[in-house]
Coordinates of C-alpha atoms in Angstrom, one line a residue:
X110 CA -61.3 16.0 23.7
X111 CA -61.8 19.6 22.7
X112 CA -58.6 20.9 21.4
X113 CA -59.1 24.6 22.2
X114 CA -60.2 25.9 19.1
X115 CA -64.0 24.4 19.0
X116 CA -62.8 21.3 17.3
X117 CA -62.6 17.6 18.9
X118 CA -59.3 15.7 18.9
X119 CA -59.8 12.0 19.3
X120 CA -58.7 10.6 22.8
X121 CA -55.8 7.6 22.4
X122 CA -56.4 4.2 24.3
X123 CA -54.0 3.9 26.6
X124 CA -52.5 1.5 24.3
X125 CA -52.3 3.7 21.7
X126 CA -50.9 6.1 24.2
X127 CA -48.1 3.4 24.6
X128 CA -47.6 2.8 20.9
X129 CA -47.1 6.5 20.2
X130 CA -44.4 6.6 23.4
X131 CA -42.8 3.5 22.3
X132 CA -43.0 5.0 18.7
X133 CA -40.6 8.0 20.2
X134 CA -37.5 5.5 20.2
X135 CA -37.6 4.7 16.7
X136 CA -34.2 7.1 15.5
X137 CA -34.6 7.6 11.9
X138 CA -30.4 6.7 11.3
X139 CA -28.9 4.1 9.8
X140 CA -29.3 0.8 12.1
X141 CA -25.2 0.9 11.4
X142 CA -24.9 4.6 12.2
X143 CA -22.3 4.6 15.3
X144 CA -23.0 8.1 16.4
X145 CA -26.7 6.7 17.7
X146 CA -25.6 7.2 21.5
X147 CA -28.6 4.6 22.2
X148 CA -27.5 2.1 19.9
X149 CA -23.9 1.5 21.9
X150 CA -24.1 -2.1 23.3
X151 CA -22.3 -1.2 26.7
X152 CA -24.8 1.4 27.3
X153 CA -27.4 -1.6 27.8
X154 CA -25.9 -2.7 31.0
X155 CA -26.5 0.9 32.7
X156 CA -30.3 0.5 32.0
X157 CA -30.4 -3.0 33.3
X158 CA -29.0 -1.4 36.3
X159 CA -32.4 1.2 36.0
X160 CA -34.2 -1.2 36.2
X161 CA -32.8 -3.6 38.5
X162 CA -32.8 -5.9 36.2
X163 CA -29.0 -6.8 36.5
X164 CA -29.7 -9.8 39.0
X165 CA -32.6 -11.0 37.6
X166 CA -31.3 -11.5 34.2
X167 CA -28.8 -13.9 35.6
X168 CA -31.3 -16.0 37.4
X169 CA -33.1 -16.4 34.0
X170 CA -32.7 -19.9 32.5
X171 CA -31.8 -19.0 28.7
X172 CA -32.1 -20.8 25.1
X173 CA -30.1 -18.1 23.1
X174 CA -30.9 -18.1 19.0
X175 CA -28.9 -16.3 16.3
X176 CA -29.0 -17.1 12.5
X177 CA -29.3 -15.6 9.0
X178 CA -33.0 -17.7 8.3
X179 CA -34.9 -19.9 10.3
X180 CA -34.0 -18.4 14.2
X181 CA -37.7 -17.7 14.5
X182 CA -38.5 -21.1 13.4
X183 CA -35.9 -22.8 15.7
X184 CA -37.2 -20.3 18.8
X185 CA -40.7 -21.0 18.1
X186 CA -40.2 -25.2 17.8
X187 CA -38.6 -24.8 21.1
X188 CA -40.8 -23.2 23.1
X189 CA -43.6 -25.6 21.9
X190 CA -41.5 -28.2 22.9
X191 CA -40.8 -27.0 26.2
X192 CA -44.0 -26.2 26.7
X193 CA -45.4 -29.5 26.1
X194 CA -42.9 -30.8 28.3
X195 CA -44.9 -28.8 31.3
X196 CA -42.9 -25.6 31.5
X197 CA -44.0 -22.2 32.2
X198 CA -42.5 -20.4 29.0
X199 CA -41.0 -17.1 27.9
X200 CA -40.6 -16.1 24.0
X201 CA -38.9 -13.3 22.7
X202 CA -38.9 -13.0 18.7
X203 CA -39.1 -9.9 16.1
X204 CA -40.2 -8.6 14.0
X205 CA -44.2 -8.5 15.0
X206 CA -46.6 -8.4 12.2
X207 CA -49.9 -7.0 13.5
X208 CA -49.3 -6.5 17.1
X209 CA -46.1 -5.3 19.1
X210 CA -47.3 -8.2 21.6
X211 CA -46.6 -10.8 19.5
X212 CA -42.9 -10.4 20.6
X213 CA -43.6 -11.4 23.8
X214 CA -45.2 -14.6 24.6
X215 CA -46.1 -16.3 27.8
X216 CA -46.6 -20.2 27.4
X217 CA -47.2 -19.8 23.7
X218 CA -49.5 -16.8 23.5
X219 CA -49.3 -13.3 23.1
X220 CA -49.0 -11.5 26.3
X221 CA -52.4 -9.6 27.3
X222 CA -52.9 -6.0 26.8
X223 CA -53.3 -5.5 30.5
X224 CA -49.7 -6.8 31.6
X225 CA -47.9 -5.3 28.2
X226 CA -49.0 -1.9 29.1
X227 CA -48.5 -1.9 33.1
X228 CA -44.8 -3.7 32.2
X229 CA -44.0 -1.0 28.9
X230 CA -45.0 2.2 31.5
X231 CA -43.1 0.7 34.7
X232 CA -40.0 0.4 32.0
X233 CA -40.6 3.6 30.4
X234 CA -41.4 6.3 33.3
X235 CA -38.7 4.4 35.2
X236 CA -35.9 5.0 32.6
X237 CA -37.1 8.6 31.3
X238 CA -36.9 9.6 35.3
X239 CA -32.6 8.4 35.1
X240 CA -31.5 9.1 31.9
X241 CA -29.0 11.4 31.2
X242 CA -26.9 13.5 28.2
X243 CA -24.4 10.3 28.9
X244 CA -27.1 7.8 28.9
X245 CA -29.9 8.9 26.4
X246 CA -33.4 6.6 26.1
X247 CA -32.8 3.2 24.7
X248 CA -33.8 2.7 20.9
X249 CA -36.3 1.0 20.0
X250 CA -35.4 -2.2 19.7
X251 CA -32.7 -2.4 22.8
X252 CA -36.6 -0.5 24.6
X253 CA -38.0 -4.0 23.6
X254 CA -35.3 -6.5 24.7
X255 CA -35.2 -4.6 28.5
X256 CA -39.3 -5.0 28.6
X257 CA -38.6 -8.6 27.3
X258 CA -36.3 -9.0 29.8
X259 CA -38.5 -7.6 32.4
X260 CA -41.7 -9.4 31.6
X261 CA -39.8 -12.7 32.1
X262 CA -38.5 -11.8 35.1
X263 CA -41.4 -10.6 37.2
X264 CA -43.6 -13.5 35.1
X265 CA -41.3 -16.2 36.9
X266 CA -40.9 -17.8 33.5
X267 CA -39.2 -21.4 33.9
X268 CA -37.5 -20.7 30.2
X269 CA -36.5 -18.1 28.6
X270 CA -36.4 -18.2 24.6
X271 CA -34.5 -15.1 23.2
X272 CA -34.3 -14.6 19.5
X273 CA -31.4 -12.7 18.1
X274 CA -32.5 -9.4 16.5
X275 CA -29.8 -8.6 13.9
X276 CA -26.2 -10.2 14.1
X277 CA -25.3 -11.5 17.9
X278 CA -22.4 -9.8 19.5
X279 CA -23.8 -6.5 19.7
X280 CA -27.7 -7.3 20.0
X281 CA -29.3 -6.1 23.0
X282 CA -30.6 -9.5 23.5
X283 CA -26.3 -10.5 24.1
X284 CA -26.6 -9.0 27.5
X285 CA -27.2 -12.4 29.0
X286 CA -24.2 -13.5 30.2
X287 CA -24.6 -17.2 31.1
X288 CA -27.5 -18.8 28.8
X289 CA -28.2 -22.5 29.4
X290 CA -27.4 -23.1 25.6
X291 CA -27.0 -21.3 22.6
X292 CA -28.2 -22.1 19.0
X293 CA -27.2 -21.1 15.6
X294 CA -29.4 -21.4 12.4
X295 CA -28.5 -21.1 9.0
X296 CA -26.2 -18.4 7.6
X297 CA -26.3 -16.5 4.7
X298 CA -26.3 -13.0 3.1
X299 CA -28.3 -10.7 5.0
X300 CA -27.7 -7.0 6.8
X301 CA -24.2 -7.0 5.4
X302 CA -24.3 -2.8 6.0
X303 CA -24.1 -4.3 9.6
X304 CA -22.4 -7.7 9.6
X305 CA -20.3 -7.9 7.1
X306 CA -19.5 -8.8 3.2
X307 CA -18.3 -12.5 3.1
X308 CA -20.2 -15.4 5.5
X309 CA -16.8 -15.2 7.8
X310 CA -17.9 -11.7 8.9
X311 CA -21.4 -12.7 9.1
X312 CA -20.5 -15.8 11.1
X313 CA -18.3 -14.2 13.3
X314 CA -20.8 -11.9 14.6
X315 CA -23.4 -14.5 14.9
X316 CA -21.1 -16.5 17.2
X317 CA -20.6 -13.2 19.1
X318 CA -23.6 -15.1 21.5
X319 CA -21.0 -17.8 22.6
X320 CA -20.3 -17.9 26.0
X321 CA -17.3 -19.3 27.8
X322 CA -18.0 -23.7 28.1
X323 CA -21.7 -22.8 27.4
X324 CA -22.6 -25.6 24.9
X325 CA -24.0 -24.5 21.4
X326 CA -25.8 -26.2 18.4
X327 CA -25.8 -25.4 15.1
X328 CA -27.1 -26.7 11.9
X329 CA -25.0 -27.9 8.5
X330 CA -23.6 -24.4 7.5
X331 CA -21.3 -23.8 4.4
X332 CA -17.2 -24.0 4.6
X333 CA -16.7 -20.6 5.2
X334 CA -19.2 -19.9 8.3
X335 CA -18.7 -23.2 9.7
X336 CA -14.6 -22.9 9.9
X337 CA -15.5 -19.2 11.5
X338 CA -18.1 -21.0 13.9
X339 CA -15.7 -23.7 15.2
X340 CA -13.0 -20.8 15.5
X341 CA -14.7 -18.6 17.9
X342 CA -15.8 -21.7 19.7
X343 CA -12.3 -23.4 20.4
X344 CA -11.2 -20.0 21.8
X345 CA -13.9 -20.0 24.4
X346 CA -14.0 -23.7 25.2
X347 CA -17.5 -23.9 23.8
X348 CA -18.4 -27.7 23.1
X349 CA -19.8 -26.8 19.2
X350 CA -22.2 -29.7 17.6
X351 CA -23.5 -29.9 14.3
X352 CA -27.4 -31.5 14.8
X353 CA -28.8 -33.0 12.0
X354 CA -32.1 -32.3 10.2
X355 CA -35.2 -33.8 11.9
X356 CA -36.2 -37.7 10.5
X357 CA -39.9 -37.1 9.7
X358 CA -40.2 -40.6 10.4
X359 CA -39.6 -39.8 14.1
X360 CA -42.8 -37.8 13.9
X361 CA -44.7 -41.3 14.0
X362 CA -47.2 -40.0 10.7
X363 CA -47.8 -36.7 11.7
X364 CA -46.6 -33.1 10.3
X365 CA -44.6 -30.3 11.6
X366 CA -46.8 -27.4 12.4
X367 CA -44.5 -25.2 10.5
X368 CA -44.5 -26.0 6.7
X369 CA -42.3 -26.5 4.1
X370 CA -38.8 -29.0 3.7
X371 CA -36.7 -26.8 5.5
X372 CA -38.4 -26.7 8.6
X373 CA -36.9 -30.2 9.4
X374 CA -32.8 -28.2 9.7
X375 CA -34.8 -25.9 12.0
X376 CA -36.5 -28.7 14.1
X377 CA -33.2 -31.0 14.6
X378 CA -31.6 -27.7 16.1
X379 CA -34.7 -27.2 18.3
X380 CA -34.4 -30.8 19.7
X381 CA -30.9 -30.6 20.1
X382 CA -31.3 -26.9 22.1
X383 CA -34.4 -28.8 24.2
X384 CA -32.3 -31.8 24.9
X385 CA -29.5 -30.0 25.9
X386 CA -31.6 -27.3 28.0
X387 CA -33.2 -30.2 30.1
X388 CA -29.7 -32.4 30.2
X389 CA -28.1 -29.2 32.0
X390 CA -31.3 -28.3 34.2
X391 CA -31.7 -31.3 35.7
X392 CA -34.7 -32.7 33.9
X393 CA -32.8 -36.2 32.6
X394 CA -36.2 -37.9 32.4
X395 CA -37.7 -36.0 29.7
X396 CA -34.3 -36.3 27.3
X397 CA -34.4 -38.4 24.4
X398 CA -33.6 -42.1 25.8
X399 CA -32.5 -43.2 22.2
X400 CA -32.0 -41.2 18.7
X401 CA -34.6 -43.3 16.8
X402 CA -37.6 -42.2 18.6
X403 CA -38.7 -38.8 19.9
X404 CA -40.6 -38.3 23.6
X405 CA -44.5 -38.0 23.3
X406 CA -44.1 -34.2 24.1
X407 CA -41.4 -33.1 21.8
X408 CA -43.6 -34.2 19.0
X409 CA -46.5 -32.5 20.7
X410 CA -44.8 -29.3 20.6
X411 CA -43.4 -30.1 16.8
X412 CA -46.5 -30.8 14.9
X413 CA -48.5 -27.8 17.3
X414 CA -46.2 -25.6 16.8
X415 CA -47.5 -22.0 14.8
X416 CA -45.5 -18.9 13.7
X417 CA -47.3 -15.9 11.4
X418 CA -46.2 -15.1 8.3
X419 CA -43.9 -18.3 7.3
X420 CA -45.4 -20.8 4.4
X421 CA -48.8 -19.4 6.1
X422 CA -51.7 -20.0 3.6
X423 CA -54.6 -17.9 4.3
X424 CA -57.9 -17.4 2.1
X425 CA -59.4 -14.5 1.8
X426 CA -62.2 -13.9 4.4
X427 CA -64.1 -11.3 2.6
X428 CA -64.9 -13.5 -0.5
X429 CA -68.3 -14.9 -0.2
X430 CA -68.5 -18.9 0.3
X431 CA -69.2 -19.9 -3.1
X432 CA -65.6 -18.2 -4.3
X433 CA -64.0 -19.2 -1.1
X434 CA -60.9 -20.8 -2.5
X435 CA -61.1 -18.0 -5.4
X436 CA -58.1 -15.8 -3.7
X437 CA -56.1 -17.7 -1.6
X438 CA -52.7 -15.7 0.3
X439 CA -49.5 -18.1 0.4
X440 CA -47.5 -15.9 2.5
X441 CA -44.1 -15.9 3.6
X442 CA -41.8 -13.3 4.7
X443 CA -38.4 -14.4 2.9
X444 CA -35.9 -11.6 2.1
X445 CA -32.7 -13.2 1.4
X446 CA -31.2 -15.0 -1.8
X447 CA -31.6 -18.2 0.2
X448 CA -34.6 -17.6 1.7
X449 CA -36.1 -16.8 -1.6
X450 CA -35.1 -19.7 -3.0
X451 CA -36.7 -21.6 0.0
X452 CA -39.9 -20.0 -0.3
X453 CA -40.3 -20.6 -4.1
X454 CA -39.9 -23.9 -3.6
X455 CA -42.6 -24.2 -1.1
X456 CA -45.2 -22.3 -2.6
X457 CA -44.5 -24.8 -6.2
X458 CA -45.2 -27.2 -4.3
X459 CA -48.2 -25.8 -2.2
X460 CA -49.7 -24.7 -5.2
X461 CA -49.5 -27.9 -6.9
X462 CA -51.0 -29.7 -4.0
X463 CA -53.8 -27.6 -3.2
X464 CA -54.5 -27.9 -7.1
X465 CA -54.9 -31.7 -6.7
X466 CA -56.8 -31.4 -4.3
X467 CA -58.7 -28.3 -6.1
X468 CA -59.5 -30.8 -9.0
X469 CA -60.8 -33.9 -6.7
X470 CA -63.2 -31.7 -4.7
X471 CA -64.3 -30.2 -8.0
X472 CA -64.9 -33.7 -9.6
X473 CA -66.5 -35.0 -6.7
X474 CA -68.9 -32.1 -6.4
X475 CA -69.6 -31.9 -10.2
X476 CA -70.5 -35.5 -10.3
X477 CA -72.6 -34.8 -7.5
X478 CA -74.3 -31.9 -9.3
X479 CA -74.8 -34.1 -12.1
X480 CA -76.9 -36.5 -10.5
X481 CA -78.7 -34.2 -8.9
X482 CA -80.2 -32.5 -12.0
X483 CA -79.7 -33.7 -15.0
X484 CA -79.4 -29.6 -16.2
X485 CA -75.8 -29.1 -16.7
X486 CA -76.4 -25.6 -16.2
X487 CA -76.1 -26.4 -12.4
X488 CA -73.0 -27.8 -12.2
X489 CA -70.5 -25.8 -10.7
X490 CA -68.1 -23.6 -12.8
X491 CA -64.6 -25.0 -12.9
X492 CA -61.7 -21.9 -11.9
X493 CA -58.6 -22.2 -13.6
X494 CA -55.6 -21.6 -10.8
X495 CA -53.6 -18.2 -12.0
X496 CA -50.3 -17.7 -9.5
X497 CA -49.7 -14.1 -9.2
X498 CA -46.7 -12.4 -6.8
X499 CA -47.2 -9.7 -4.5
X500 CA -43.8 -8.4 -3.7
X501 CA -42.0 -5.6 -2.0
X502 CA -38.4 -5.8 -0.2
X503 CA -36.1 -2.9 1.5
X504 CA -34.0 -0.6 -0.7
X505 CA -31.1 -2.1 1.2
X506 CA -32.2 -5.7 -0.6
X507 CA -30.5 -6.4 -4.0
X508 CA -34.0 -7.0 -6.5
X509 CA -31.6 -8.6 -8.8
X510 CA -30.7 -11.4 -7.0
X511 CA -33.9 -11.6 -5.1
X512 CA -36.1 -11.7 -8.0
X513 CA -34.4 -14.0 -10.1
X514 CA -34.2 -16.6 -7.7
X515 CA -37.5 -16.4 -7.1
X516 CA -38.4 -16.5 -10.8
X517 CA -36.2 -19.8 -11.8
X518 CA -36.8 -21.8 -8.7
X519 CA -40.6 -21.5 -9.4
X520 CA -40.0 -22.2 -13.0
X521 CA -37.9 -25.0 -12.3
X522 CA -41.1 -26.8 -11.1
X523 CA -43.5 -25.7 -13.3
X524 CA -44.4 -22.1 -11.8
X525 CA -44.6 -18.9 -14.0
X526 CA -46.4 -16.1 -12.4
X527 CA -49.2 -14.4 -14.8
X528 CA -48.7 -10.9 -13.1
X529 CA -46.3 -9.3 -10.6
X530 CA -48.1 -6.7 -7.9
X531 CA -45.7 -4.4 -6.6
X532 CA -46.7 -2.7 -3.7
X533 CA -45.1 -0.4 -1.1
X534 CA -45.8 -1.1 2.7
X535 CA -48.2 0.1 5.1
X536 CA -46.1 -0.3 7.8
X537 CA -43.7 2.9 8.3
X538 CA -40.0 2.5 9.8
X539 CA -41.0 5.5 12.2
X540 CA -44.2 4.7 13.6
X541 CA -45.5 1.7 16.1
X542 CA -49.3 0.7 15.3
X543 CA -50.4 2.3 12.4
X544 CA -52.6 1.4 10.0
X545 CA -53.7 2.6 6.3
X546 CA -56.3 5.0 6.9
X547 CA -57.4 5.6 3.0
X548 CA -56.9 3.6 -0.1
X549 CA -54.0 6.2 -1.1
X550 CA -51.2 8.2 0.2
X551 CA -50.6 11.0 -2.3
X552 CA -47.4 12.1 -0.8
X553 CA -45.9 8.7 -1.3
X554 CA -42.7 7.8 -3.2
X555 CA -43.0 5.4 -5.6
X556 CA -40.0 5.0 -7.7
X557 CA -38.5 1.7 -5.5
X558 CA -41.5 0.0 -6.8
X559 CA -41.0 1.3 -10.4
X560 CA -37.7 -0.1 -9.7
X561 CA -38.8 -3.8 -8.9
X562 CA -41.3 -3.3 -11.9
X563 CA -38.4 -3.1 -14.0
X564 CA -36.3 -5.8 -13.0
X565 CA -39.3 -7.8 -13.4
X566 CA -40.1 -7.3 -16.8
X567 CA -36.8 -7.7 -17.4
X568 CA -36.5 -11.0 -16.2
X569 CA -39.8 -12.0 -18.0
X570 CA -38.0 -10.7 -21.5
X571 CA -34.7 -13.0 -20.9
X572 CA -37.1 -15.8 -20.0
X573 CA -38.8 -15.6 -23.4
X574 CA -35.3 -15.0 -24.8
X575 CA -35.8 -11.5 -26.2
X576 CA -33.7 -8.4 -25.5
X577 CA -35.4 -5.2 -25.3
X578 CA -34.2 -1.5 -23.8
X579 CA -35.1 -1.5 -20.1
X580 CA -37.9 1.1 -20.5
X581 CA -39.0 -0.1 -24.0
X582 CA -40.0 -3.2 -21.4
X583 CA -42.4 -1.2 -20.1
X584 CA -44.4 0.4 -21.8
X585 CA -48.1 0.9 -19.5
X586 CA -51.1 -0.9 -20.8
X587 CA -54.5 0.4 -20.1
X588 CA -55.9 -0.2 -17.0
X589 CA -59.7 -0.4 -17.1
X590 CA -60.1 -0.1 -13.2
X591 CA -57.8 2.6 -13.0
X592 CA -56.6 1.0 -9.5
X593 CA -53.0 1.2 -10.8
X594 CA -50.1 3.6 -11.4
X595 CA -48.4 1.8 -14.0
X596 CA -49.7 -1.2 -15.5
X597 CA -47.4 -3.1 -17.9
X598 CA -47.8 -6.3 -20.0
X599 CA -46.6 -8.9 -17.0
X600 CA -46.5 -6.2 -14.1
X601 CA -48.2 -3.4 -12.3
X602 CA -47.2 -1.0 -9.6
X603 CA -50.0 0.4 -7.2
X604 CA -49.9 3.5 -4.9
X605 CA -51.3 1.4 -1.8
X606 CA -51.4 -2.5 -1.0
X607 CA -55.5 -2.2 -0.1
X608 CA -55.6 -0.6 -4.2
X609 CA -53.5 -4.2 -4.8
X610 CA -55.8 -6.1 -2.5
X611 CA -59.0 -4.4 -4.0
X612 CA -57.7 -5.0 -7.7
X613 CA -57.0 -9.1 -7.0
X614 CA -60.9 -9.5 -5.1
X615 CA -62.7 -7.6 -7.9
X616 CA -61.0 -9.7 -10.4
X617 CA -61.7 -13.0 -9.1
X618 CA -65.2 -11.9 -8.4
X619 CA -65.7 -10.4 -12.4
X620 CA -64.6 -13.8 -13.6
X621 CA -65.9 -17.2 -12.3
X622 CA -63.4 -18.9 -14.4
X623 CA -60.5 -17.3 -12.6
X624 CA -59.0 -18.2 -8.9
X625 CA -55.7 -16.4 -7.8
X626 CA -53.4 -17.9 -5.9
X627 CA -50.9 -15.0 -4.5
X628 CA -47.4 -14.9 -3.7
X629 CA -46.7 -12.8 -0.6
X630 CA -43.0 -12.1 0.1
X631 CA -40.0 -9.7 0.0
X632 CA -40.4 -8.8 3.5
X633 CA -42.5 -9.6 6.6
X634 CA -43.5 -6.2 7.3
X635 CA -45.6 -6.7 3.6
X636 CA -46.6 -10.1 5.1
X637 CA -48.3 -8.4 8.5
X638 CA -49.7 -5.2 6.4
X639 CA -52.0 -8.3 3.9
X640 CA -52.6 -10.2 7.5
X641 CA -53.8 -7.2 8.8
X642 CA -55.8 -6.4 6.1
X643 CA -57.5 -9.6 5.1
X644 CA -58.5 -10.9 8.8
X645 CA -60.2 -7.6 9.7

């Protein structure tokens, strides 16, 4: 398209077109900022009434999820189970990591670019033609839960799956008024510029989704949330239970699809929210007939079951065949104290089995190189395993809490890291779909990620029991690639994660001996940037 002046401006897709719309209702205030006219929850029920949506939501049969960690998890185990079980699915979850479609899921996969984009422009021409100085556009996220909404509706779904965004009583997803059941995961500290600063607070607004008699499951929580939980539910009647982690012995052998230890709290809620879901829609016959055995579908939809960007081991694709296993991605999108803790412990323990496994396949295919020539020179190079963490997190996070327990749970079982990446996102808080478009952003503020840098090194110093002054820690090393800003003994910050992602695959291709395996955490919008990048 010729812009006027002799020079071409690309055309957007119409997707793009939609992504840069969409990208209009991101408000750059404070998620808790009360003067953000489209952030007031009663405001939610005048668009629903835009969009005619007011009736139809109430016809929607609901499994409602809040939580501190593992919601997404609990969502996602339920609608495989469901789905197994034959029904016609809806799944609403955030964030996305590569695609806004991912929040929207029709029978377990990603609605298709031609329904998101005549569903976003009904919703979006429909509101901009009724709003008002009153009734502004919705925000971004509230945008999301109405087309959510929407999509179900006019998709006939049999079940709708709605993940909490952030807290409960005032998420847009809370509009429902009659869900079939309600589920909450685990609690902890997380968006307490929002929730709250004690787990009371926190669980109070998490059990701002219970509903007057609706039934609602939750999982073992501690004292102080679980006294709140059973609080709010005695005063509206709700029947609370506690369901217990999953017995992987009900899973007759096989494995959850999601993994890691503490998938099995998130599964035992899922079964109880499926069970109950069925019970109260009339579907008796596919309930569990007895607690020591599990229907064939609900462990169907258990062990199938598939969610980006938690314990999600990737290897790179762009290493050549013979280095496959060279830089391998364990990624996982943890961002609380707990959560960290979580994470460390599965990636210890990934990292120690893939090893195992590393070393029989390297036996097995050295002994075969060895009787195959009897010239040693052909045997295949054995790579020492070298962990190394690529982290970033939100300024709202607290780095010293998040890194420490990080740090000790993986050297608790035998995990030291030999180098720290810290990186800032590619994803920006304003903008819907965009992607790095050079190796480095010159404009871009890199003093969070000094920040982290510091607290690292610091750790590493109280680990080998010396005390130094917090910039004495470090001091920059040379850096013969000259791909990062500031490189110190056990740490380097780089101005872009491809610089970060170019650094790790030049290494491991410079030295045979060497495989990485890398941490990816701190936050899932880090997690979708290194997905983005390494499956292109």
């Amino acid at each position: 398209m010729d812009d006027g002046a002799g020079s071409t401006v690309p055309t957007l897709s119409p997707y793009e077109e939609a992504m840069e719309a969409l990208s209009s209702l991101i408000t750059k205030r404070s998620r808790a900022d009360n003067s953000n006219k489209g952030d007031r929850f009663d405001l939610l029920f005048d668009y629903l009434k835009m969009l005619d949506l007011d009736e139809q939501i109430s016809n929607l049969k609901v499994i409602h999820v809040a939580g501190t960690k593992g919601k997404g998890s609990t969502c996602t185990f339920t609608e495989s189970i469901l789905r197994n079980c034959g029904f016609h699915t809806g799944l609403f979850t955030s964030p996305h990591l590569i695609d806004i479609r991912e929040r929207f899921r029709l029978d377990g996969e990603d609605i298709c670019e031609e329904k998101f984009l005549a569903y976003f422009w009904w919703c979006y021409d429909r509101l901009k033609e009724r709003i008002s100085e009153d009734v502004p556009m919705p925000t971004y996220f509230r945008f999301l839960a109405l087309l959510a909404f929407k999509i179900f509706a006019s998709e006939q779904v049999d079940v709708v799956i709605l993940e909490v965004g952030i807290g409960g009583r005032y998420d847009a997803t809370n509009v429902v008024d009659k869900p079939v059941v309600c589920g909450i995961a685990s609690l902890g500290y997380d968006h307490m510029e929002i929730l709250g600063n004690t787990l009371g607070q926190i669980a109070g607004e998490k059990a701002g989704i219970f509903k007057h008699e609706i039934p609602a499951f939750t999982v073992p929580q501690p004292d102080e949330a679980m006294q709140v939980l059973e609080d709010k539910a005695s005063q509206l009647d709700v029947p609370l239970q506690v369901a217990s982690p999953l017995d992987a012995n009900l899973l007759k052998g096989l494995n959850l699809g999601l993994l890691g230890e503490h998938q099995y709290v998130n599964a035992g809620l899922a079964v109880a929210l499926c069970c109950s879901w069925l019970q109260r829609t009339g579907h008796h016959d596919m309930c569990m007939q007895q607690m020591n055995s599990l229907p064939e579908q609900f462990i169907n939809g258990l062990t199938s079951a598939k969610l980006q960007g938690r314990a999600q081991i990737v290897p790179d694709q762009s290493i050549n065949s013979e280095t496959a296993e060279s830089l391998v991605f364990y990624m996982d999108g943890a961002h609380t104290p707990e959560s960290m803790e979580v994470c460390a412990r599965w990636f210890s323990l990934a990292v120690k089995e893939d090893n195992q496994q590393q070393i029989y396949y390297q036996v097995q295919d050295r002994c075969s190189s060895f009787h195959e020539s009897t010239n040693s020179n052909n045997l295949i190079p054995h790579r020492t395993s070298t962990q190394i963490l690529l982290f970033n997190c939100m300024s709202v996070r607290d780095p010293k809490v998040l890194l420490p327990n990080l740090m000790k749970t993986c050297a608790n079982h035998g995990i030291h890291f030999k180098k720290a990446l810290f990186v800032p996102n590619i994803s920006v808080y304003y903008k819907v779909g965009t992607s790095a478009s050079s190796l480095t952003d010159p404009q871009i503020d890199l003093s969070w990620q000094f920040t982290l840098q510091r607290v690292w090194e610091n750790l590493i110093q109280e680990e080998k029991g010396l005390v130094k002054h917090v910039d004495a820690v470090c001091d920059e090393i040379k850096d013969d690639t000259q791909l990062c800003i500031k490189n110190c003994e056990n740490s380097a910050v780089f101005a872009s994660l491809p610089l970060a992602i170019k650094w790790l695959r030049d290494s491991v291709q410079k030295n045979s001996s060497v495989s990485f395996q890398v941490l990816v955490t701190g936050s899932l919008h880090l997690v979708g940037d290194v997905l983005r990048l390494i499956k292109k």
